[in-house]
């Protein structure tokens, strides 16, 4: 279609990296481009922390799984949803700022996610690869302690970036007809479509170039939906000043 859409279609998470640094100007260029993402009310309610300290990196890799790529990636970023800069803006104008609204939580979390996806895409456009790391929410308080993340901010996810040392094929997504509808929500989610997507994903898992397994998307999702993940998140977010009302 065009180079941008081709790049997007070629996305795959990268978890193995060459032993080659990502230099500071390259990272700055990526972040600056990513900051051009749309941002709710122009709030830019995010802060990104690059974790360079080796012992912090090791600790975060451990609590995130362990996930070896978190320790080994040339760059590891932590994306925080963050209201501290906005509070400073409020203070400058003697405004008593509102805090702890669920809507504010959604605003900042969405802003951080839009920024992060743009970071990955900009990185991919330069030949880099990477992977989001939700695993840091296994122990978000320790991440805050290690990185001095204050109240009114929380680590949404991390991201590994670097020069790819493997070449996995893109994972097939649901067909567009499964996710795009005209005018109203569908009465049912088409079972035939799910059967066909299971066939497609099973073929992908059986034929990709590493970690082959006999897996389908619906089986994977059934397993996912049958478990409770990170039950500490509500209390953690409340403690950090989010999600109270
Ligand atoms: C918010 C978020 C958190 C994720 N957390 C992890 C993670 O902790 N570890 C990991 O290896 N991959 C993680 N991933 C990557 C997903 O597993 C991956 O994007 C998904 O399986 C689709 O594969 P693809 O990115 O190769 O297309 C995460 C992705 C997102 C969007």
mmCIF file of C-alpha atoms and ligand atoms in Angstrom:
data_model
loop_
_atom_site.group_PDB
_atom_site.id
_atom_site.type_symbol
_atom_site.label_atom_id
_atom_site.label_comp_id
_atom_site.label_asym_id
_atom_site.label_seq_id
_atom_site.Cartn_x
_atom_site.Cartn_y
_atom_site.Cartn_z
ATOM 1 C CA UNK A 1 0.000 0.000 0.000
ATOM 2 C CA UNK A 2 2.646 2.447 1.155
ATOM 3 C CA UNK A 3 5.841 2.300 3.188
ATOM 4 C CA UNK A 4 4.134 3.199 6.492
ATOM 5 C CA UNK A 5 1.463 0.518 6.207
ATOM 6 C CA UNK A 6 4.033 -2.032 5.066
ATOM 7 C CA UNK A 7 6.090 -1.216 8.160
ATOM 8 C CA UNK A 8 3.028 -1.639 10.397
ATOM 9 C CA UNK A 9 2.125 -4.945 8.758
ATOM 10 C CA UNK A 10 5.678 -6.198 9.357
ATOM 11 C CA UNK A 11 5.550 -5.651 13.141
ATOM 12 C CA UNK A 12 6.648 -8.498 15.367
ATOM 13 C CA UNK A 13 7.897 -8.314 18.913
ATOM 14 C CA UNK A 14 11.675 -8.684 19.188
ATOM 15 C CA UNK A 15 13.109 -10.372 22.284
ATOM 16 C CA UNK A 16 16.692 -11.102 21.146
ATOM 17 C CA UNK A 17 19.074 -8.241 20.442
ATOM 18 C CA UNK A 18 22.447 -7.781 18.832
ATOM 19 C CA UNK A 19 25.278 -6.564 21.013
ATOM 20 C CA UNK A 20 25.069 -3.063 19.588
ATOM 21 C CA UNK A 21 24.097 0.127 21.388
ATOM 22 C CA UNK A 22 21.298 2.449 20.375
ATOM 23 C CA UNK A 23 22.980 5.855 20.456
ATOM 24 C CA UNK A 24 21.478 8.830 22.297
ATOM 25 C CA UNK A 25 20.618 10.904 19.185
ATOM 26 C CA UNK A 26 18.738 7.918 17.727
ATOM 27 C CA UNK A 27 16.765 7.395 20.922
ATOM 28 C CA UNK A 28 16.020 11.128 21.169
ATOM 29 C CA UNK A 29 14.792 11.152 17.567
ATOM 30 C CA UNK A 30 12.494 8.195 18.298
ATOM 31 C CA UNK A 31 11.040 9.782 21.431
ATOM 32 C CA UNK A 32 10.550 13.170 19.748
ATOM 33 C CA UNK A 33 8.701 11.544 16.837
ATOM 34 C CA UNK A 34 6.603 9.490 19.262
ATOM 35 C CA UNK A 35 5.641 12.627 21.191
ATOM 36 C CA UNK A 36 3.789 13.761 18.083
ATOM 37 C CA UNK A 37 1.076 11.231 18.957
ATOM 38 C CA UNK A 38 -2.282 12.778 19.711
ATOM 39 C CA UNK A 39 -2.731 13.492 23.411
ATOM 40 C CA UNK A 40 -5.991 14.000 25.272
ATOM 41 C CA UNK A 41 -6.568 17.738 25.989
ATOM 42 C CA UNK A 42 -2.878 18.238 25.077
ATOM 43 C CA UNK A 43 -1.970 16.930 28.564
ATOM 44 C CA UNK A 44 1.050 14.810 27.503
ATOM 45 C CA UNK A 45 0.527 12.996 30.790
ATOM 46 C CA UNK A 46 3.541 10.710 30.582
ATOM 47 C CA UNK A 47 7.137 10.391 31.669
ATOM 48 C CA UNK A 48 9.568 7.843 30.228
ATOM 49 C CA UNK A 49 12.455 6.472 32.260
ATOM 50 C CA UNK A 50 15.362 4.767 30.503
ATOM 51 C CA UNK A 51 16.760 2.183 32.912
ATOM 52 C CA UNK A 52 20.536 2.169 32.466
ATOM 53 C CA UNK A 53 21.581 1.114 35.969
ATOM 54 C CA UNK A 54 22.566 -2.572 35.674
ATOM 55 C CA UNK A 55 21.346 -3.665 39.079
ATOM 56 C CA UNK A 56 17.963 -1.978 38.599
ATOM 57 C CA UNK A 57 17.714 -3.583 35.193
ATOM 58 C CA UNK A 58 18.441 -7.000 36.725
ATOM 59 C CA UNK A 59 15.870 -6.462 39.471
ATOM 60 C CA UNK A 60 13.187 -5.380 36.994
ATOM 61 C CA UNK A 61 13.978 -8.321 34.677
ATOM 62 C CA UNK A 62 13.489 -10.642 37.672
ATOM 63 C CA UNK A 63 10.230 -9.199 38.925
ATOM 64 C CA UNK A 64 8.850 -9.073 35.371
ATOM 65 C CA UNK A 65 9.043 -12.828 35.020
ATOM 66 C CA UNK A 66 11.991 -13.309 34.943
ATOM 67 C CA UNK A 67 12.293 -12.061 31.367
ATOM 68 C CA UNK A 68 15.911 -12.270 30.176
ATOM 69 C CA UNK A 69 15.381 -9.758 27.351
ATOM 70 C CA UNK A 70 14.580 -7.030 29.896
ATOM 71 C CA UNK A 71 18.118 -7.381 31.249
ATOM 72 C CA UNK A 72 19.818 -7.858 27.887
ATOM 73 C CA UNK A 73 18.114 -5.278 25.646
ATOM 74 C CA UNK A 74 20.326 -2.303 24.757
ATOM 75 C CA UNK A 75 17.502 0.032 25.805
ATOM 76 C CA UNK A 76 14.834 -0.548 28.419
ATOM 77 C CA UNK A 77 12.184 2.135 28.865
ATOM 78 C CA UNK A 78 9.516 2.428 31.545
ATOM 79 C CA UNK A 79 6.434 4.378 30.451
ATOM 80 C CA UNK A 80 4.697 6.159 33.306
ATOM 81 C CA UNK A 81 1.260 7.714 33.252
ATOM 82 C CA UNK A 82 2.036 10.905 35.134
ATOM 83 C CA UNK A 83 0.178 13.922 36.527
ATOM 84 C CA UNK A 84 3.086 15.564 38.339
ATOM 85 C CA UNK A 85 3.980 17.962 35.533
ATOM 86 C CA UNK A 86 0.316 18.937 35.263
ATOM 87 C CA UNK A 87 0.145 19.611 38.981
ATOM 88 C CA UNK A 88 3.147 21.913 38.555
ATOM 89 C CA UNK A 89 1.251 23.725 35.805
ATOM 90 C CA UNK A 90 -1.716 24.075 38.155
ATOM 91 C CA UNK A 91 0.485 25.454 40.957
ATOM 92 C CA UNK A 92 1.916 28.037 38.570
ATOM 93 C CA UNK A 93 -1.608 29.404 38.154
ATOM 94 C CA UNK A 94 -2.676 28.907 41.784
ATOM 95 C CA UNK A 95 -5.223 26.252 40.785
ATOM 96 C CA UNK A 96 -6.257 23.581 43.266
ATOM 97 C CA UNK A 97 -5.879 20.616 40.952
ATOM 98 C CA UNK A 98 -8.395 17.779 40.904
ATOM 99 C CA UNK A 99 -6.895 14.372 41.647
ATOM 100 C CA UNK A 100 -7.864 10.739 41.737
ATOM 101 C CA UNK A 101 -10.646 10.663 39.154
ATOM 102 C CA UNK A 102 -11.027 7.496 37.087
ATOM 103 C CA UNK A 103 -11.313 9.673 33.980
ATOM 104 C CA UNK A 104 -7.883 11.165 34.716
ATOM 105 C CA UNK A 105 -6.478 7.656 35.086
ATOM 106 C CA UNK A 106 -7.852 6.680 31.683
ATOM 107 C CA UNK A 107 -6.536 9.889 30.104
ATOM 108 C CA UNK A 108 -2.974 9.414 31.338
ATOM 109 C CA UNK A 109 -2.888 5.676 30.641
ATOM 110 C CA UNK A 110 -4.129 6.158 27.077
ATOM 111 C CA UNK A 111 -1.610 8.970 26.530
ATOM 112 C CA UNK A 112 1.248 6.741 27.710
ATOM 113 C CA UNK A 113 0.075 3.892 25.469
ATOM 114 C CA UNK A 114 -0.192 6.113 22.388
ATOM 115 C CA UNK A 115 3.298 7.452 23.037
ATOM 116 C CA UNK A 116 4.702 3.948 23.520
ATOM 117 C CA UNK A 117 3.187 2.483 20.364
ATOM 118 C CA UNK A 118 4.609 5.446 18.446
ATOM 119 C CA UNK A 119 8.037 4.785 20.034
ATOM 120 C CA UNK A 120 7.972 1.191 18.849
ATOM 121 C CA UNK A 121 6.834 2.153 15.366
ATOM 122 C CA UNK A 122 9.455 4.901 15.030
ATOM 123 C CA UNK A 123 12.109 2.441 16.249
ATOM 124 C CA UNK A 124 10.942 -0.171 13.744
ATOM 125 C CA UNK A 125 11.136 2.399 10.964
ATOM 126 C CA UNK A 126 14.865 2.702 11.740
ATOM 127 C CA UNK A 127 15.423 -1.077 11.660
ATOM 128 C CA UNK A 128 15.269 -1.511 15.432
ATOM 129 C CA UNK A 129 12.910 -3.928 17.135
ATOM 130 C CA UNK A 130 11.357 -4.220 20.542
ATOM 131 C CA UNK A 131 8.711 -5.561 22.831
ATOM 132 C CA UNK A 132 6.326 -4.101 25.392
ATOM 133 C CA UNK A 133 6.820 -5.414 28.921
ATOM 134 C CA UNK A 134 3.609 -5.528 30.939
ATOM 135 C CA UNK A 135 5.478 -7.851 33.300
ATOM 136 C CA UNK A 136 6.705 -4.822 35.269
ATOM 137 C CA UNK A 137 3.198 -4.637 36.759
ATOM 138 C CA UNK A 138 3.930 -7.912 38.577
ATOM 139 C CA UNK A 139 5.461 -5.686 41.226
ATOM 140 C CA UNK A 140 4.783 -2.065 40.319
ATOM 141 C CA UNK A 141 5.610 -0.752 43.805
ATOM 142 C CA UNK A 142 9.164 -2.104 43.582
ATOM 143 C CA UNK A 143 9.513 -0.526 40.128
ATOM 144 C CA UNK A 144 8.414 2.792 41.689
ATOM 145 C CA UNK A 145 10.887 2.364 44.548
ATOM 146 C CA UNK A 146 13.793 1.515 42.211
ATOM 147 C CA UNK A 147 13.072 4.389 39.817
ATOM 148 C CA UNK A 148 11.805 6.964 42.344
ATOM 149 C CA UNK A 149 8.399 7.195 40.640
ATOM 150 C CA UNK A 150 6.257 9.468 42.860
ATOM 151 C CA UNK A 151 2.534 9.465 43.663
ATOM 152 C CA UNK A 152 0.283 10.681 40.858
ATOM 153 C CA UNK A 153 2.433 8.611 38.471
ATOM 154 C CA UNK A 154 2.589 4.871 37.825
ATOM 155 C CA UNK A 155 4.545 2.545 35.509
ATOM 156 C CA UNK A 156 2.107 1.336 32.850
ATOM 157 C CA UNK A 157 4.545 -0.960 31.056
ATOM 158 C CA UNK A 158 8.155 -1.209 29.975
ATOM 159 C CA UNK A 159 9.681 -1.628 26.528
ATOM 160 C CA UNK A 160 12.856 -3.329 25.305
ATOM 161 C CA UNK A 161 14.476 -1.816 22.222
ATOM 162 C CA UNK A 162 17.532 -2.771 20.200
ATOM 163 C CA UNK A 163 18.849 -4.150 16.960
ATOM 164 C CA UNK A 164 17.078 -7.460 16.208
ATOM 165 C CA UNK A 165 19.063 -10.700 16.518
ATOM 166 C CA UNK A 166 16.186 -12.893 15.340
ATOM 167 C CA UNK A 167 13.588 -12.629 12.627
ATOM 168 C CA UNK A 168 10.233 -14.017 13.802
ATOM 169 C CA UNK A 169 7.340 -13.895 11.338
ATOM 170 C CA UNK A 170 4.479 -11.468 12.074
ATOM 171 C CA UNK A 171 1.659 -12.998 14.166
ATOM 172 C CA UNK A 172 -1.600 -13.107 12.199
ATOM 173 C CA UNK A 173 -4.267 -10.816 13.650
ATOM 174 C CA UNK A 174 -8.035 -11.308 13.670
ATOM 175 C CA UNK A 175 -9.623 -10.553 10.322
ATOM 176 C CA UNK A 176 -10.865 -6.982 9.947
ATOM 177 C CA UNK A 177 -14.472 -8.256 9.792
ATOM 178 C CA UNK A 178 -14.049 -9.546 13.335
ATOM 179 C CA UNK A 179 -13.241 -6.152 14.768
ATOM 180 C CA UNK A 180 -14.875 -3.561 12.481
ATOM 181 C CA UNK A 181 -18.680 -3.142 12.329
ATOM 182 C CA UNK A 182 -21.015 -0.607 10.806
ATOM 183 C CA UNK A 183 -23.353 1.405 13.004
ATOM 184 C CA UNK A 184 -23.924 -0.996 15.889
ATOM 185 C CA UNK A 185 -22.307 -3.650 18.005
ATOM 186 C CA UNK A 186 -22.785 -7.153 16.521
ATOM 187 C CA UNK A 187 -25.426 -9.498 17.966
ATOM 188 C CA UNK A 188 -22.895 -12.325 18.241
ATOM 189 C CA UNK A 189 -19.232 -12.884 17.616
ATOM 190 C CA UNK A 190 -19.132 -15.160 14.599
ATOM 191 C CA UNK A 191 -18.130 -18.702 15.651
ATOM 192 C CA UNK A 192 -17.095 -19.648 12.105
ATOM 193 C CA UNK A 193 -14.723 -16.734 12.070
ATOM 194 C CA UNK A 194 -13.205 -17.938 15.358
ATOM 195 C CA UNK A 195 -12.839 -21.473 13.958
ATOM 196 C CA UNK A 196 -11.060 -20.108 10.916
ATOM 197 C CA UNK A 197 -8.841 -17.856 13.053
ATOM 198 C CA UNK A 198 -7.944 -20.851 15.239
ATOM 199 C CA UNK A 199 -6.843 -22.649 12.079
ATOM 200 C CA UNK A 200 -4.756 -19.669 10.992
ATOM 201 C CA UNK A 201 -3.126 -19.185 14.403
ATOM 202 C CA UNK A 202 -2.525 -22.928 14.821
ATOM 203 C CA UNK A 203 -0.718 -22.946 11.472
ATOM 204 C CA UNK A 204 1.329 -19.938 12.617
ATOM 205 C CA UNK A 205 2.328 -21.574 15.928
ATOM 206 C CA UNK A 206 3.209 -24.890 14.246
ATOM 207 C CA UNK A 207 5.276 -23.285 11.490
ATOM 208 C CA UNK A 208 7.030 -20.236 12.923
ATOM 209 C CA UNK A 209 10.817 -20.338 13.155
ATOM 210 C CA UNK A 210 11.142 -20.971 16.927
ATOM 211 C CA UNK A 211 9.166 -22.082 19.993
ATOM 212 C CA UNK A 212 6.820 -24.251 17.891
ATOM 213 C CA UNK A 213 3.652 -25.388 19.649
ATOM 214 C CA UNK A 214 0.217 -26.818 18.949
ATOM 215 C CA UNK A 215 -1.830 -23.791 20.023
ATOM 216 C CA UNK A 216 -4.926 -21.898 18.953
ATOM 217 C CA UNK A 217 -6.014 -18.353 19.729
ATOM 218 C CA UNK A 218 -9.285 -19.295 21.445
ATOM 219 C CA UNK A 219 -7.520 -21.901 23.643
ATOM 220 C CA UNK A 220 -4.902 -19.310 24.570
ATOM 221 C CA UNK A 221 -7.575 -16.724 25.389
ATOM 222 C CA UNK A 222 -9.661 -19.238 27.369
ATOM 223 C CA UNK A 223 -6.599 -19.932 29.498
ATOM 224 C CA UNK A 224 -5.946 -16.189 29.872
ATOM 225 C CA UNK A 225 -9.537 -15.367 30.789
ATOM 226 C CA UNK A 226 -9.735 -18.201 33.313
ATOM 227 C CA UNK A 227 -7.030 -16.695 35.509
ATOM 228 C CA UNK A 228 -6.726 -13.635 37.706
ATOM 229 C CA UNK A 229 -3.696 -11.527 36.792
ATOM 230 C CA UNK A 230 -2.067 -8.995 39.098
ATOM 231 C CA UNK A 231 -4.859 -8.677 41.654
ATOM 232 C CA UNK A 232 -2.744 -6.096 43.499
ATOM 233 C CA UNK A 233 -3.276 -3.447 40.785
ATOM 234 C CA UNK A 234 -6.386 -1.801 42.279
ATOM 235 C CA UNK A 235 -4.798 -1.282 45.700
ATOM 236 C CA UNK A 236 -1.513 -0.183 44.097
ATOM 237 C CA UNK A 237 -3.236 2.419 41.900
ATOM 238 C CA UNK A 238 -5.258 3.728 44.834
ATOM 239 C CA UNK A 239 -2.075 4.077 46.870
ATOM 240 C CA UNK A 240 -0.413 6.027 44.037
ATOM 241 C CA UNK A 241 -3.334 8.458 43.984
ATOM 242 C CA UNK A 242 -5.272 7.069 41.040
ATOM 243 C CA UNK A 243 -8.714 5.553 40.775
ATOM 244 C CA UNK A 244 -10.303 6.767 43.993
ATOM 245 C CA UNK A 245 -13.452 8.292 42.581
HETATM 246 C C1 LIG B 1 0.827 -3.769 27.048
HETATM 247 C C2 LIG B 1 1.612 -4.970 26.555
HETATM 248 C C3 LIG B 1 2.324 -5.720 27.449
HETATM 249 C C4 LIG B 1 3.129 -6.792 26.994
HETATM 250 N N1 LIG B 1 3.897 -7.453 27.887
HETATM 251 C C5 LIG B 1 4.787 -8.372 27.445
HETATM 252 C C6 LIG B 1 5.735 -8.946 28.347
HETATM 253 O O1 LIG B 1 5.757 -8.664 29.548
HETATM 254 N N2 LIG B 1 6.640 -9.815 27.829
HETATM 255 C C7 LIG B 1 6.673 -10.149 26.512
HETATM 256 O O2 LIG B 1 7.547 -10.926 26.117
HETATM 257 N N3 LIG B 1 5.773 -9.630 25.632
HETATM 258 C C8 LIG B 1 4.844 -8.738 26.074
HETATM 259 N N4 LIG B 1 3.980 -8.141 25.190
HETATM 260 C C9 LIG B 1 4.047 -8.496 23.769
HETATM 261 C C10 LIG B 1 2.844 -9.321 23.336
HETATM 262 O O3 LIG B 1 2.963 -10.627 23.846
HETATM 263 C C11 LIG B 1 2.822 -9.325 21.804
HETATM 264 O O4 LIG B 1 2.669 -8.010 21.337
HETATM 265 C C12 LIG B 1 1.666 -10.182 21.283
HETATM 266 O O5 LIG B 1 1.845 -11.539 21.597
HETATM 267 C C13 LIG B 1 1.562 -10.070 19.768
HETATM 268 O O6 LIG B 1 2.786 -10.454 19.171
HETATM 269 P P1 LIG B 1 3.605 -9.483 18.211
HETATM 270 O O7 LIG B 1 3.858 -8.204 18.979
HETATM 271 O O8 LIG B 1 4.871 -10.212 17.892
HETATM 272 O O9 LIG B 1 2.745 -9.244 17.027
HETATM 273 C C14 LIG B 1 3.148 -7.125 25.622
HETATM 274 C C15 LIG B 1 2.390 -6.363 24.727
HETATM 275 C C16 LIG B 1 1.636 -5.301 25.182
HETATM 276 C C17 LIG B 1 0.851 -4.480 24.190
#
